[in-house]
mmCIF file of C-alpha atoms in Angstrom:
data_model
loop_
_atom_site.group_PDB
_atom_site.id
_atom_site.type_symbol
_atom_site.label_atom_id
_atom_site.label_comp_id
_atom_site.label_asym_id
_atom_site.label_seq_id
_atom_site.Cartn_x
_atom_site.Cartn_y
_atom_site.Cartn_z
ATOM 1 C CA UNK A 143 238.531 177.583 85.648
ATOM 2 C CA UNK A 144 241.832 179.014 84.484
ATOM 3 C CA UNK A 145 242.451 180.350 80.985
ATOM 4 C CA UNK A 146 244.863 177.587 79.949
ATOM 5 C CA UNK A 147 242.300 174.857 80.643
ATOM 6 C CA UNK A 148 239.506 176.730 78.863
ATOM 7 C CA UNK A 149 241.666 177.485 75.820
ATOM 8 C CA UNK A 150 242.872 173.866 75.740
ATOM 9 C CA UNK A 151 239.302 172.595 75.709
ATOM 10 C CA UNK A 152 238.584 175.038 72.888
ATOM 11 C CA UNK A 153 241.608 173.725 70.990
ATOM 12 C CA UNK A 154 240.347 170.143 71.278
ATOM 13 C CA UNK A 155 236.957 171.128 69.872
ATOM 14 C CA UNK A 156 238.609 173.091 67.068
ATOM 15 C CA UNK A 157 240.810 170.090 66.271
ATOM 16 C CA UNK A 158 237.799 167.810 65.910
ATOM 17 C CA UNK A 159 236.065 170.472 63.823
ATOM 18 C CA UNK A 160 239.063 170.591 61.459
ATOM 19 C CA UNK A 161 239.008 166.793 61.144
ATOM 20 C CA UNK A 162 235.291 166.871 60.328
ATOM 21 C CA UNK A 163 235.701 169.648 57.759
ATOM 22 C CA UNK A 164 238.701 167.921 56.158
ATOM 23 C CA UNK A 165 236.861 164.605 55.794
ATOM 24 C CA UNK A 166 233.821 166.360 54.345
ATOM 25 C CA UNK A 167 235.994 168.387 51.947
ATOM 26 C CA UNK A 168 237.503 165.218 50.485
ATOM 27 C CA UNK A 169 234.060 164.331 49.099
ATOM 28 C CA UNK A 170 233.820 167.487 46.965
ATOM 29 C CA UNK A 171 236.171 168.774 44.261
ATOM 30 C CA UNK A 172 238.829 171.199 45.443
ATOM 31 C CA UNK A 173 239.225 174.684 44.058
ATOM 32 C CA UNK A 174 241.527 177.662 44.547
ATOM 33 C CA UNK A 175 239.047 179.477 46.776
ATOM 34 C CA UNK A 176 238.830 176.545 49.225
ATOM 35 C CA UNK A 177 242.605 176.440 49.447
ATOM 36 C CA UNK A 178 243.327 180.168 49.780
ATOM 37 C CA UNK A 179 240.464 181.457 51.930
ATOM 38 C CA UNK A 180 241.158 179.702 55.288
ATOM 39 C CA UNK A 181 244.442 181.559 55.960
ATOM 40 C CA UNK A 182 242.884 184.798 54.707
ATOM 41 C CA UNK A 183 240.011 184.439 57.189
ATOM 42 C CA UNK A 184 242.388 183.361 59.936
ATOM 43 C CA UNK A 185 244.536 186.443 59.392
ATOM 44 C CA UNK A 186 241.866 188.569 61.079
ATOM 45 C CA UNK A 187 242.998 186.945 64.328
ATOM 46 C CA UNK A 188 246.157 189.041 64.105
ATOM 47 C CA UNK A 189 244.056 191.906 65.423
ATOM 48 C CA UNK A 190 244.758 190.384 68.847
ATOM 49 C CA UNK A 191 248.168 192.056 68.691
ATOM 50 C CA UNK A 192 246.471 195.447 69.000
ATOM 51 C CA UNK A 193 245.959 194.553 72.670
ATOM 52 C CA UNK A 194 249.305 194.977 74.501
ATOM 53 C CA UNK A 195 249.025 191.758 76.558
ATOM 54 C CA UNK A 196 249.119 189.647 73.354
ATOM 55 C CA UNK A 197 252.228 191.283 71.889
ATOM 56 C CA UNK A 198 255.336 189.174 71.495
ATOM 57 C CA UNK A 199 259.043 189.758 71.798
ATOM 58 C CA UNK A 200 261.146 189.227 68.652
ATOM 59 C CA UNK A 201 262.439 185.938 70.091
ATOM 60 C CA UNK A 202 258.896 184.669 70.782
ATOM 61 C CA UNK A 203 257.919 185.586 67.214
ATOM 62 C CA UNK A 204 260.931 183.717 65.831
ATOM 63 C CA UNK A 205 260.235 180.630 67.974
ATOM 64 C CA UNK A 206 256.544 180.497 67.020
ATOM 65 C CA UNK A 207 257.236 180.960 63.301
ATOM 66 C CA UNK A 208 259.975 178.307 63.205
ATOM 67 C CA UNK A 209 257.904 175.720 65.086
ATOM 68 C CA UNK A 210 254.858 176.482 62.922
ATOM 69 C CA UNK A 211 256.843 176.076 59.719
ATOM 70 C CA UNK A 212 258.338 172.803 60.956
ATOM 71 C CA UNK A 213 254.869 171.485 61.807
ATOM 72 C CA UNK A 214 253.639 172.533 58.355
ATOM 73 C CA UNK A 215 255.998 169.991 56.789
ATOM 74 C CA UNK A 216 253.896 167.179 58.270
ATOM 75 C CA UNK A 217 250.699 168.669 56.859
ATOM 76 C CA UNK A 218 252.286 169.259 53.450
ATOM 77 C CA UNK A 219 253.485 165.652 53.248
ATOM 78 C CA UNK A 220 249.978 164.305 53.938
ATOM 79 C CA UNK A 221 248.023 166.630 51.630
ATOM 80 C CA UNK A 222 247.897 165.255 48.126
ATOM 81 C CA UNK A 223 245.446 165.810 45.299
ATOM 82 C CA UNK A 224 244.089 163.333 42.780
ATOM 83 C CA UNK A 225 242.103 163.641 39.587
ATOM 84 C CA UNK A 226 238.718 161.874 39.601
ATOM 85 C CA UNK A 227 236.031 162.307 36.954
ATOM 86 C CA UNK A 228 237.931 165.234 35.445
ATOM 87 C CA UNK A 229 237.892 167.092 38.793
ATOM 88 C CA UNK A 230 240.616 167.568 41.380
ATOM 89 C CA UNK A 231 239.987 166.121 44.846
ATOM 90 C CA UNK A 232 241.975 166.212 48.048
ATOM 91 C CA UNK A 233 243.153 162.650 48.608
ATOM 92 C CA UNK A 234 242.183 161.162 51.958
ATOM 93 C CA UNK A 235 245.150 160.303 54.117
ATOM 94 C CA UNK A 236 244.901 158.128 57.211
ATOM 95 C CA UNK A 237 248.145 159.674 58.425
ATOM 96 C CA UNK A 238 246.566 163.159 58.359
ATOM 97 C CA UNK A 239 244.202 162.290 61.215
ATOM 98 C CA UNK A 240 247.049 160.965 63.347
ATOM 99 C CA UNK A 241 249.265 163.926 62.538
ATOM 100 C CA UNK A 242 246.517 166.427 63.350
ATOM 101 C CA UNK A 243 245.746 164.680 66.649
ATOM 102 C CA UNK A 244 249.478 164.441 67.373
ATOM 103 C CA UNK A 245 249.948 168.161 66.724
ATOM 104 C CA UNK A 246 246.998 168.879 69.001
ATOM 105 C CA UNK A 247 248.513 166.772 71.795
ATOM 106 C CA UNK A 248 251.913 168.462 71.352
ATOM 107 C CA UNK A 249 250.173 171.848 71.468
ATOM 108 C CA UNK A 250 248.285 170.974 74.668
ATOM 109 C CA UNK A 251 251.393 169.630 76.391
ATOM 110 C CA UNK A 252 253.488 172.612 75.322
ATOM 111 C CA UNK A 253 250.784 175.024 76.439
ATOM 112 C CA UNK A 254 250.512 173.432 79.879
ATOM 113 C CA UNK A 255 254.303 173.492 80.322
ATOM 114 C CA UNK A 256 254.821 177.008 78.950
ATOM 115 C CA UNK A 257 251.872 178.485 80.866
ATOM 116 C CA UNK A 258 253.940 178.376 84.047
ATOM 117 C CA UNK A 259 256.647 180.633 82.574
ATOM 118 C CA UNK A 260 254.922 182.713 79.880
ATOM 119 C CA UNK A 261 252.012 185.085 80.459
ATOM 120 C CA UNK A 262 248.669 183.788 79.132
ATOM 121 C CA UNK A 263 248.256 186.655 76.658
ATOM 122 C CA UNK A 264 251.706 186.214 75.160
ATOM 123 C CA UNK A 265 251.233 182.446 75.073
ATOM 124 C CA UNK A 266 247.969 182.930 73.176
ATOM 125 C CA UNK A 267 249.741 185.248 70.749
ATOM 126 C CA UNK A 268 252.513 182.695 70.263
ATOM 127 C CA UNK A 269 250.119 179.834 69.576
ATOM 128 C CA UNK A 270 248.110 181.922 67.109
ATOM 129 C CA UNK A 271 251.312 182.829 65.275
ATOM 130 C CA UNK A 272 252.459 179.192 65.395
ATOM 131 C CA UNK A 273 249.146 178.049 63.841
ATOM 132 C CA UNK A 274 249.249 180.775 61.205
ATOM 133 C CA UNK A 275 252.886 179.948 60.395
ATOM 134 C CA UNK A 276 251.843 176.333 59.986
ATOM 135 C CA UNK A 277 248.778 176.962 57.821
ATOM 136 C CA UNK A 278 250.255 179.485 55.371
ATOM 137 C CA UNK A 279 253.111 177.271 54.028
ATOM 138 C CA UNK A 280 250.755 174.278 53.978
ATOM 139 C CA UNK A 281 248.163 176.150 51.918
ATOM 140 C CA UNK A 282 250.824 177.566 49.593
ATOM 141 C CA UNK A 283 252.078 174.023 48.956
ATOM 142 C CA UNK A 284 248.490 172.840 48.410
ATOM 143 C CA UNK A 285 247.898 175.700 45.956
ATOM 144 C CA UNK A 286 251.022 174.858 43.971
ATOM 145 C CA UNK A 287 250.127 171.167 43.877
ATOM 146 C CA UNK A 288 246.552 171.947 42.856
ATOM 147 C CA UNK A 289 247.644 174.333 40.091
ATOM 148 C CA UNK A 290 250.068 171.765 38.692
ATOM 149 C CA UNK A 291 247.217 169.245 38.346
ATOM 150 C CA UNK A 292 244.801 171.931 37.114
ATOM 151 C CA UNK A 293 247.146 173.024 34.325
ATOM 152 C CA UNK A 294 247.642 169.376 33.355
ATOM 153 C CA UNK A 295 243.878 168.865 33.172
ATOM 154 C CA UNK A 296 243.354 171.941 31.002
ATOM 155 C CA UNK A 297 245.993 170.799 28.478
ATOM 156 C CA UNK A 298 244.035 167.634 27.695
#
């Protein structure tokens, strides 16, 4: 089986895992650690760039970062917090599921199209950077939103 197919199957499983984790997280109060740690843990994936076949050109970096930041807007718009029982919870959004699945489909289509013109290693590096560039702004926005509610709770 070729690498693109295998990595696409992996992406589908990871997408469903994220949906499962997100739905489970909505049942427990949020905290700063739960918001900040995912991108910190994900950042270890940047070690892939030590291997020359994963390195990107400046243009590929720019493209991946811009697309990731654009995609993050959708995630930011669907991630809201609410106060329940004097705790802060991530509000469930039906749109989030559709957006996450939509982003996964876009990713799979783009990967299958780009795999014919971009080397697999570079393509993997681009999609990692795209995901990281999507998650970091999203988590920063979540942190700011959480802290706004948290400070409001502590005043009362």
